[in-house]
Amino acid sequence: MNKLKVAVLISGRGSNMMALLEASRQPESSFEICLVIANRSDAGGLAAAQQAGIEADIIKFGDFETREAFEEALHDRIEHSDARLVCLAGFMWLLGDAFVQNWRDRLINIHPSLLPAFKGLNVQAQAVEMGVRFAGCTVHFVRHELDDGPIIVQAVVPVKPADDENILAARILEQEHIIYPQAVQWIGEGRIRVSGERVLIDNADIHNEAIISPFDTFD
Ligand code: GRF
C-alpha cells in the first residue's frame, strides 16, 4: 500500500508530532512522516524528530522580508518533500490566504478545545475560568479564520473542580495524542471527505469512548 506522505509543522516541544511519528511506525499505519519543519530554532520537537531519523528543517520568518516570502518558502519545501498532507502541531503562525488555499483540504490542525468554543491561545485556562464542565480537543481542516474549519474528530474530557489550567491541559493532551494520529490514519485510508462545512467519515471504527465523531458515511 502507498502510504500517505505527511509534513508536520511545529514551533515547540512537538509532543503531537511525536505521537504522529509513533503511530506512523505501526505496521498498519496508512501514513508516513516525510518532513518536519519548525519555525523556531529552539523548538524542542526538532531534535526529537532528528533523533528519530526524520528529515527536519528550520524555516524562520526572520530570514525573509515578508510574510508571503516566508510562507512561499514553507510551501516550496513541503512540495519538494512530496507530502500530500500538512499537519499543524503547535505551529505558532497564522498562515495567510495563499498557503491555506494551496493546501485546502490537505491542511489540518489540532486545537486543545472543543471548537468552536475557545479559539486562540491559553484556551485550557479559559475553560477553567469559564467553569465549563467538559473540555477537549479538535482536529479540523484549516480555513482562513483562526481555529476554524470542518471538524474531523473531537475528544471530550471532564473538567474537575480542583483542575488548574496545567492539570486540564495534561488531560486534554493525552487525548490529542490519540485523535491526531486517528484523523491522519483515516485520511490515509481515504475515509475522509469534506462536504460543505462538514466532514464525512466512511466506516470509521472508533475504539476510544472519549472520541466523538460524526456518524456520517459516504453515499
Ligand atoms: C497542543 O496543545 C496543540 O493542541 C496546540 O499546541 C500544543 C502543541 O503541543 N495547537 P506539542 O508541541 O504538540 O506538544
mmCIF file of C-alpha atoms and ligand atoms in Angstrom:
data_model
loop_
_atom_site.group_PDB
_atom_site.id
_atom_site.type_symbol
_atom_site.label_atom_id
_atom_site.label_comp_id
_atom_site.label_asym_id
_atom_site.label_seq_id
_atom_site.Cartn_x
_atom_site.Cartn_y
_atom_site.Cartn_z
ATOM 1 C CA MET A 1 0.000 0.000 0.000
ATOM 2 C CA ASN A 2 1.197 3.507 -0.806
ATOM 3 C CA LYS A 3 1.373 5.407 2.433
ATOM 4 C CA LEU A 4 0.199 8.987 2.668
ATOM 5 C CA LYS A 5 3.206 11.289 2.961
ATOM 6 C CA VAL A 6 2.802 13.837 5.724
ATOM 7 C CA ALA A 7 4.691 17.021 6.651
ATOM 8 C CA VAL A 8 4.381 18.263 10.231
ATOM 9 C CA LEU A 9 4.860 21.920 11.169
ATOM 10 C CA ILE A 10 5.831 22.701 14.754
ATOM 11 C CA SER A 11 7.036 25.571 16.942
ATOM 12 C CA GLY A 12 7.563 23.925 20.320
ATOM 13 C CA ARG A 13 8.005 20.682 22.194
ATOM 14 C CA GLY A 14 6.391 18.614 19.442
ATOM 15 C CA SER A 15 4.588 16.003 21.505
ATOM 16 C CA ASN A 16 1.810 15.753 18.911
ATOM 17 C CA MET A 17 4.412 15.394 16.174
ATOM 18 C CA MET A 18 5.964 12.541 18.155
ATOM 19 C CA ALA A 19 2.553 10.902 18.624
ATOM 20 C CA LEU A 20 2.059 11.077 14.859
ATOM 21 C CA LEU A 21 5.514 9.671 14.270
ATOM 22 C CA GLU A 22 4.975 6.792 16.665
ATOM 23 C CA ALA A 23 1.622 5.941 15.057
ATOM 24 C CA SER A 24 3.170 6.128 11.592
ATOM 25 C CA ARG A 25 5.623 3.417 12.609
ATOM 26 C CA GLN A 26 2.924 0.904 13.468
ATOM 27 C CA PRO A 27 2.643 -1.794 10.820
ATOM 28 C CA GLU A 28 -0.989 -0.963 9.977
ATOM 29 C CA SER A 29 -0.326 2.761 9.605
ATOM 30 C CA SER A 30 -1.691 4.413 6.467
ATOM 31 C CA PHE A 31 0.775 7.302 6.596
ATOM 32 C CA GLU A 32 4.416 8.222 6.984
ATOM 33 C CA ILE A 33 6.071 11.430 8.163
ATOM 34 C CA CYS A 34 8.409 12.636 5.425
ATOM 35 C CA LEU A 35 9.282 16.050 6.826
ATOM 36 C CA VAL A 36 9.160 18.139 9.990
ATOM 37 C CA ILE A 37 9.532 21.909 9.760
ATOM 38 C CA ALA A 38 9.971 24.221 12.732
ATOM 39 C CA ASN A 39 9.676 27.998 12.522
ATOM 40 C CA ARG A 40 11.894 28.414 15.608
ATOM 41 C CA SER A 41 15.375 27.037 16.071
ATOM 42 C CA ASP A 42 14.668 26.335 19.759
ATOM 43 C CA ALA A 43 11.658 24.115 19.048
ATOM 44 C CA GLY A 44 12.223 21.052 21.245
ATOM 45 C CA GLY A 45 10.484 18.799 18.745
ATOM 46 C CA LEU A 46 13.167 19.476 16.173
ATOM 47 C CA ALA A 47 15.854 17.481 17.952
ATOM 48 C CA ALA A 48 13.349 14.737 18.739
ATOM 49 C CA ALA A 49 12.458 14.429 15.050
ATOM 50 C CA GLN A 50 16.117 14.359 14.029
ATOM 51 C CA GLN A 51 16.895 11.711 16.637
ATOM 52 C CA ALA A 52 14.050 9.657 15.248
ATOM 53 C CA GLY A 53 15.678 9.852 11.823
ATOM 54 C CA ILE A 54 13.135 12.215 10.240
ATOM 55 C CA GLU A 55 14.158 14.995 7.903
ATOM 56 C CA ALA A 56 13.743 18.152 9.963
ATOM 57 C CA ASP A 57 14.295 21.731 8.796
ATOM 58 C CA ILE A 58 14.089 25.171 10.306
ATOM 59 C CA ILE A 59 12.377 27.842 8.237
ATOM 60 C CA LYS A 60 12.109 31.114 10.147
ATOM 61 C CA PHE A 61 10.102 34.213 9.336
ATOM 62 C CA GLY A 62 13.087 36.327 10.442
ATOM 63 C CA ASP A 63 15.072 35.131 7.431
ATOM 64 C CA PHE A 64 12.558 36.592 4.971
ATOM 65 C CA GLU A 65 11.453 40.086 4.013
ATOM 66 C CA THR A 66 7.737 39.449 4.032
ATOM 67 C CA ARG A 67 5.182 37.012 5.436
ATOM 68 C CA GLU A 68 4.389 35.980 1.867
ATOM 69 C CA ALA A 69 8.020 35.120 1.103
ATOM 70 C CA PHE A 70 8.263 33.065 4.300
ATOM 71 C CA GLU A 71 5.103 31.132 3.504
ATOM 72 C CA GLU A 72 6.214 30.607 -0.084
ATOM 73 C CA ALA A 73 9.426 29.053 1.221
ATOM 74 C CA LEU A 74 7.388 26.807 3.518
ATOM 75 C CA HIS A 75 5.166 25.828 0.619
ATOM 76 C CA ASP A 76 8.093 25.083 -1.694
ATOM 77 C CA ARG A 77 9.855 22.961 0.914
ATOM 78 C CA ILE A 78 6.744 20.915 1.584
ATOM 79 C CA GLU A 79 6.010 20.466 -2.133
ATOM 80 C CA HIS A 80 9.587 19.334 -2.639
ATOM 81 C CA SER A 81 9.151 16.652 0.056
ATOM 82 C CA ASP A 82 6.213 15.098 -1.835
ATOM 83 C CA ALA A 83 3.968 15.456 1.223
ATOM 84 C CA ARG A 84 0.281 15.216 0.392
ATOM 85 C CA LEU A 85 -0.954 16.325 3.815
ATOM 86 C CA VAL A 86 0.291 19.063 6.125
ATOM 87 C CA CYS A 87 -0.315 18.734 9.863
ATOM 88 C CA LEU A 88 -0.005 21.802 12.060
ATOM 89 C CA ALA A 89 1.070 20.616 15.502
ATOM 90 C CA GLY A 90 1.541 23.582 17.805
ATOM 91 C CA PHE A 91 2.673 25.731 14.871
ATOM 92 C CA MET A 92 2.548 29.306 16.185
ATOM 93 C CA TRP A 93 1.924 31.211 12.996
ATOM 94 C CA LEU A 94 -1.279 32.353 11.352
ATOM 95 C CA LEU A 95 -0.944 31.123 7.773
ATOM 96 C CA GLY A 96 -2.071 33.502 5.060
ATOM 97 C CA ASP A 97 -4.648 33.048 2.325
ATOM 98 C CA ALA A 98 -2.308 31.820 -0.430
ATOM 99 C CA PHE A 99 -0.860 28.992 1.676
ATOM 100 C CA VAL A 100 -4.238 27.963 3.083
ATOM 101 C CA GLN A 101 -5.795 27.993 -0.385
ATOM 102 C CA ASN A 102 -2.930 25.982 -1.911
ATOM 103 C CA TRP A 103 -3.349 23.291 0.723
ATOM 104 C CA ARG A 104 -7.132 23.427 1.035
ATOM 105 C CA ASP A 105 -8.466 20.130 2.392
ATOM 106 C CA ARG A 106 -4.873 18.893 2.721
ATOM 107 C CA LEU A 107 -4.014 21.052 5.748
ATOM 108 C CA ILE A 108 -5.155 20.088 9.248
ATOM 109 C CA ASN A 109 -4.647 21.396 12.759
ATOM 110 C CA ILE A 110 -5.088 20.229 16.326
ATOM 111 C CA HIS A 111 -6.532 22.604 18.893
ATOM 112 C CA PRO A 112 -6.942 21.971 22.633
ATOM 113 C CA SER A 113 -10.616 22.903 22.935
ATOM 114 C CA LEU A 114 -13.956 21.685 21.724
ATOM 115 C CA LEU A 115 -14.253 24.045 18.773
ATOM 116 C CA PRO A 116 -15.975 26.334 18.043
ATOM 117 C CA ALA A 117 -15.614 27.134 21.760
ATOM 118 C CA PHE A 118 -12.381 28.780 22.931
ATOM 119 C CA LYS A 119 -10.354 29.782 19.896
ATOM 120 C CA GLY A 120 -6.875 31.279 20.120
ATOM 121 C CA LEU A 121 -4.327 30.927 22.901
ATOM 122 C CA ASN A 122 -4.477 29.741 26.540
ATOM 123 C CA VAL A 123 -7.746 28.001 25.928
ATOM 124 C CA GLN A 124 -7.347 25.500 28.775
ATOM 125 C CA ALA A 125 -7.113 28.418 31.235
ATOM 126 C CA GLN A 126 -10.195 29.965 29.661
ATOM 127 C CA ALA A 127 -12.089 26.703 30.037
ATOM 128 C CA VAL A 128 -11.205 26.548 33.756
ATOM 129 C CA GLU A 129 -12.125 30.226 34.243
ATOM 130 C CA MET A 130 -15.459 29.846 32.496
ATOM 131 C CA GLY A 131 -16.381 26.868 34.628
ATOM 132 C CA VAL A 132 -17.275 24.625 31.684
ATOM 133 C CA ARG A 133 -17.899 21.009 32.748
ATOM 134 C CA PHE A 134 -16.379 19.473 29.645
ATOM 135 C CA ALA A 135 -13.328 20.391 27.624
ATOM 136 C CA GLY A 136 -11.420 18.532 24.951
ATOM 137 C CA CYS A 137 -9.619 18.803 21.665
ATOM 138 C CA THR A 138 -10.420 19.050 17.987
ATOM 139 C CA VAL A 139 -8.710 18.038 14.756
ATOM 140 C CA HIS A 140 -10.001 20.128 11.865
ATOM 141 C CA PHE A 141 -9.229 21.188 8.324
ATOM 142 C CA VAL A 142 -7.700 24.661 8.228
ATOM 143 C CA ARG A 143 -9.582 27.610 6.725
ATOM 144 C CA HIS A 144 -8.789 31.318 6.598
ATOM 145 C CA GLU A 145 -10.133 32.122 10.051
ATOM 146 C CA LEU A 146 -8.142 31.154 13.141
ATOM 147 C CA ASP A 147 -9.117 27.752 14.613
ATOM 148 C CA ASP A 148 -11.905 27.362 12.107
ATOM 149 C CA GLY A 149 -12.762 24.732 9.521
ATOM 150 C CA PRO A 150 -14.524 21.388 9.072
ATOM 151 C CA ILE A 151 -14.137 19.183 12.141
ATOM 152 C CA ILE A 152 -12.674 15.706 11.613
ATOM 153 C CA VAL A 153 -12.691 14.393 15.164
ATOM 154 C CA GLN A 154 -13.064 15.602 18.736
ATOM 155 C CA ALA A 155 -12.393 14.061 22.134
ATOM 156 C CA VAL A 156 -14.055 15.137 25.357
ATOM 157 C CA VAL A 157 -12.621 15.219 28.861
ATOM 158 C CA PRO A 158 -14.269 16.279 32.129
ATOM 159 C CA VAL A 159 -13.193 19.466 33.875
ATOM 160 C CA LYS A 160 -12.857 18.634 37.563
ATOM 161 C CA PRO A 161 -13.391 21.115 40.400
ATOM 162 C CA ALA A 162 -9.745 21.048 41.509
ATOM 163 C CA ASP A 163 -8.327 21.489 37.996
ATOM 164 C CA ASP A 164 -5.997 24.293 37.152
ATOM 165 C CA GLU A 165 -5.012 25.012 33.570
ATOM 166 C CA ASN A 166 -1.989 22.675 33.711
ATOM 167 C CA ILE A 167 -3.919 19.702 35.035
ATOM 168 C CA LEU A 168 -6.624 20.234 32.447
ATOM 169 C CA ALA A 169 -4.076 20.763 29.649
ATOM 170 C CA ALA A 170 -2.394 17.460 30.527
ATOM 171 C CA ARG A 171 -5.732 15.623 30.486
ATOM 172 C CA ILE A 172 -6.549 17.138 27.093
ATOM 173 C CA LEU A 173 -3.069 16.470 25.688
ATOM 174 C CA GLU A 174 -3.435 12.769 26.385
ATOM 175 C CA GLN A 175 -6.462 12.763 24.088
ATOM 176 C CA GLU A 176 -4.701 14.932 21.491
ATOM 177 C CA HIS A 177 -2.112 12.196 21.147
ATOM 178 C CA ILE A 178 -4.897 9.748 20.322
ATOM 179 C CA ILE A 179 -7.113 11.752 17.997
ATOM 180 C CA TYR A 180 -4.434 13.396 15.851
ATOM 181 C CA PRO A 181 -2.961 10.074 14.664
ATOM 182 C CA GLN A 182 -6.515 8.755 14.320
ATOM 183 C CA ALA A 183 -7.518 11.596 11.990
ATOM 184 C CA VAL A 184 -4.399 11.164 9.843
ATOM 185 C CA GLN A 185 -4.910 7.396 9.748
ATOM 186 C CA TRP A 186 -8.444 7.936 8.381
ATOM 187 C CA ILE A 187 -7.195 10.434 5.786
ATOM 188 C CA GLY A 188 -4.501 7.964 4.698
ATOM 189 C CA GLU A 189 -7.161 5.273 4.387
ATOM 190 C CA GLY A 190 -9.221 7.555 2.154
ATOM 191 C CA ARG A 191 -12.127 7.571 4.579
ATOM 192 C CA ILE A 192 -12.454 11.337 4.925
ATOM 193 C CA ARG A 193 -14.350 13.743 2.682
ATOM 194 C CA VAL A 194 -15.234 17.359 3.167
ATOM 195 C CA SER A 195 -18.790 18.250 2.292
ATOM 196 C CA GLY A 196 -19.508 21.937 2.831
ATOM 197 C CA GLU A 197 -18.760 22.662 6.469
ATOM 198 C CA ARG A 198 -18.903 19.024 7.489
ATOM 199 C CA VAL A 199 -16.550 16.089 7.327
ATOM 200 C CA LEU A 200 -17.883 12.701 6.314
ATOM 201 C CA ILE A 201 -16.131 9.637 7.647
ATOM 202 C CA ASP A 202 -16.575 6.343 5.886
ATOM 203 C CA ASN A 203 -16.975 3.357 8.203
ATOM 204 C CA ALA A 204 -14.748 4.701 10.928
ATOM 205 C CA ASP A 205 -14.052 2.256 13.681
ATOM 206 C CA ILE A 206 -13.881 4.191 16.921
ATOM 207 C CA HIS A 207 -12.086 2.496 19.782
ATOM 208 C CA ASN A 208 -11.887 5.321 22.278
ATOM 209 C CA GLU A 209 -15.006 6.367 24.118
ATOM 210 C CA ALA A 210 -13.769 9.938 24.617
ATOM 211 C CA ILE A 211 -13.802 10.422 20.861
ATOM 212 C CA ILE A 212 -16.856 11.993 19.382
ATOM 213 C CA SER A 213 -17.146 11.779 15.669
ATOM 214 C CA PRO A 214 -19.956 12.192 13.155
ATOM 215 C CA PHE A 215 -21.681 9.021 12.127
ATOM 216 C CA ASP A 216 -21.980 10.084 8.508
ATOM 217 C CA THR A 217 -20.876 7.675 5.855
ATOM 218 C CA PHE A 218 -20.268 8.284 2.178
ATOM 219 C CA ASP A 219 -23.271 7.927 -0.139
HETATM 220 C C1 GRF B 1 -1.096 21.397 21.698
HETATM 221 O O1 GRF B 1 -1.876 21.597 22.838
HETATM 222 C C2 GRF B 1 -1.921 21.662 20.457
HETATM 223 O O2 GRF B 1 -3.260 21.315 20.597
HETATM 224 C C3 GRF B 1 -1.789 23.153 20.287
HETATM 225 O O3 GRF B 1 -0.458 23.425 20.648
HETATM 226 C C4 GRF B 1 0.009 22.429 21.554
HETATM 227 C C5 GRF B 1 1.254 21.857 20.954
HETATM 228 O O4 GRF B 1 1.869 20.916 21.816
HETATM 229 N N1 GRF B 1 -2.142 23.561 18.953
HETATM 230 P P1 GRF B 1 3.012 19.976 21.254
HETATM 231 O O5 GRF B 1 4.103 20.878 20.699
HETATM 232 O O6 GRF B 1 2.421 19.110 20.205
HETATM 233 O O7 GRF B 1 3.479 19.214 22.446
#
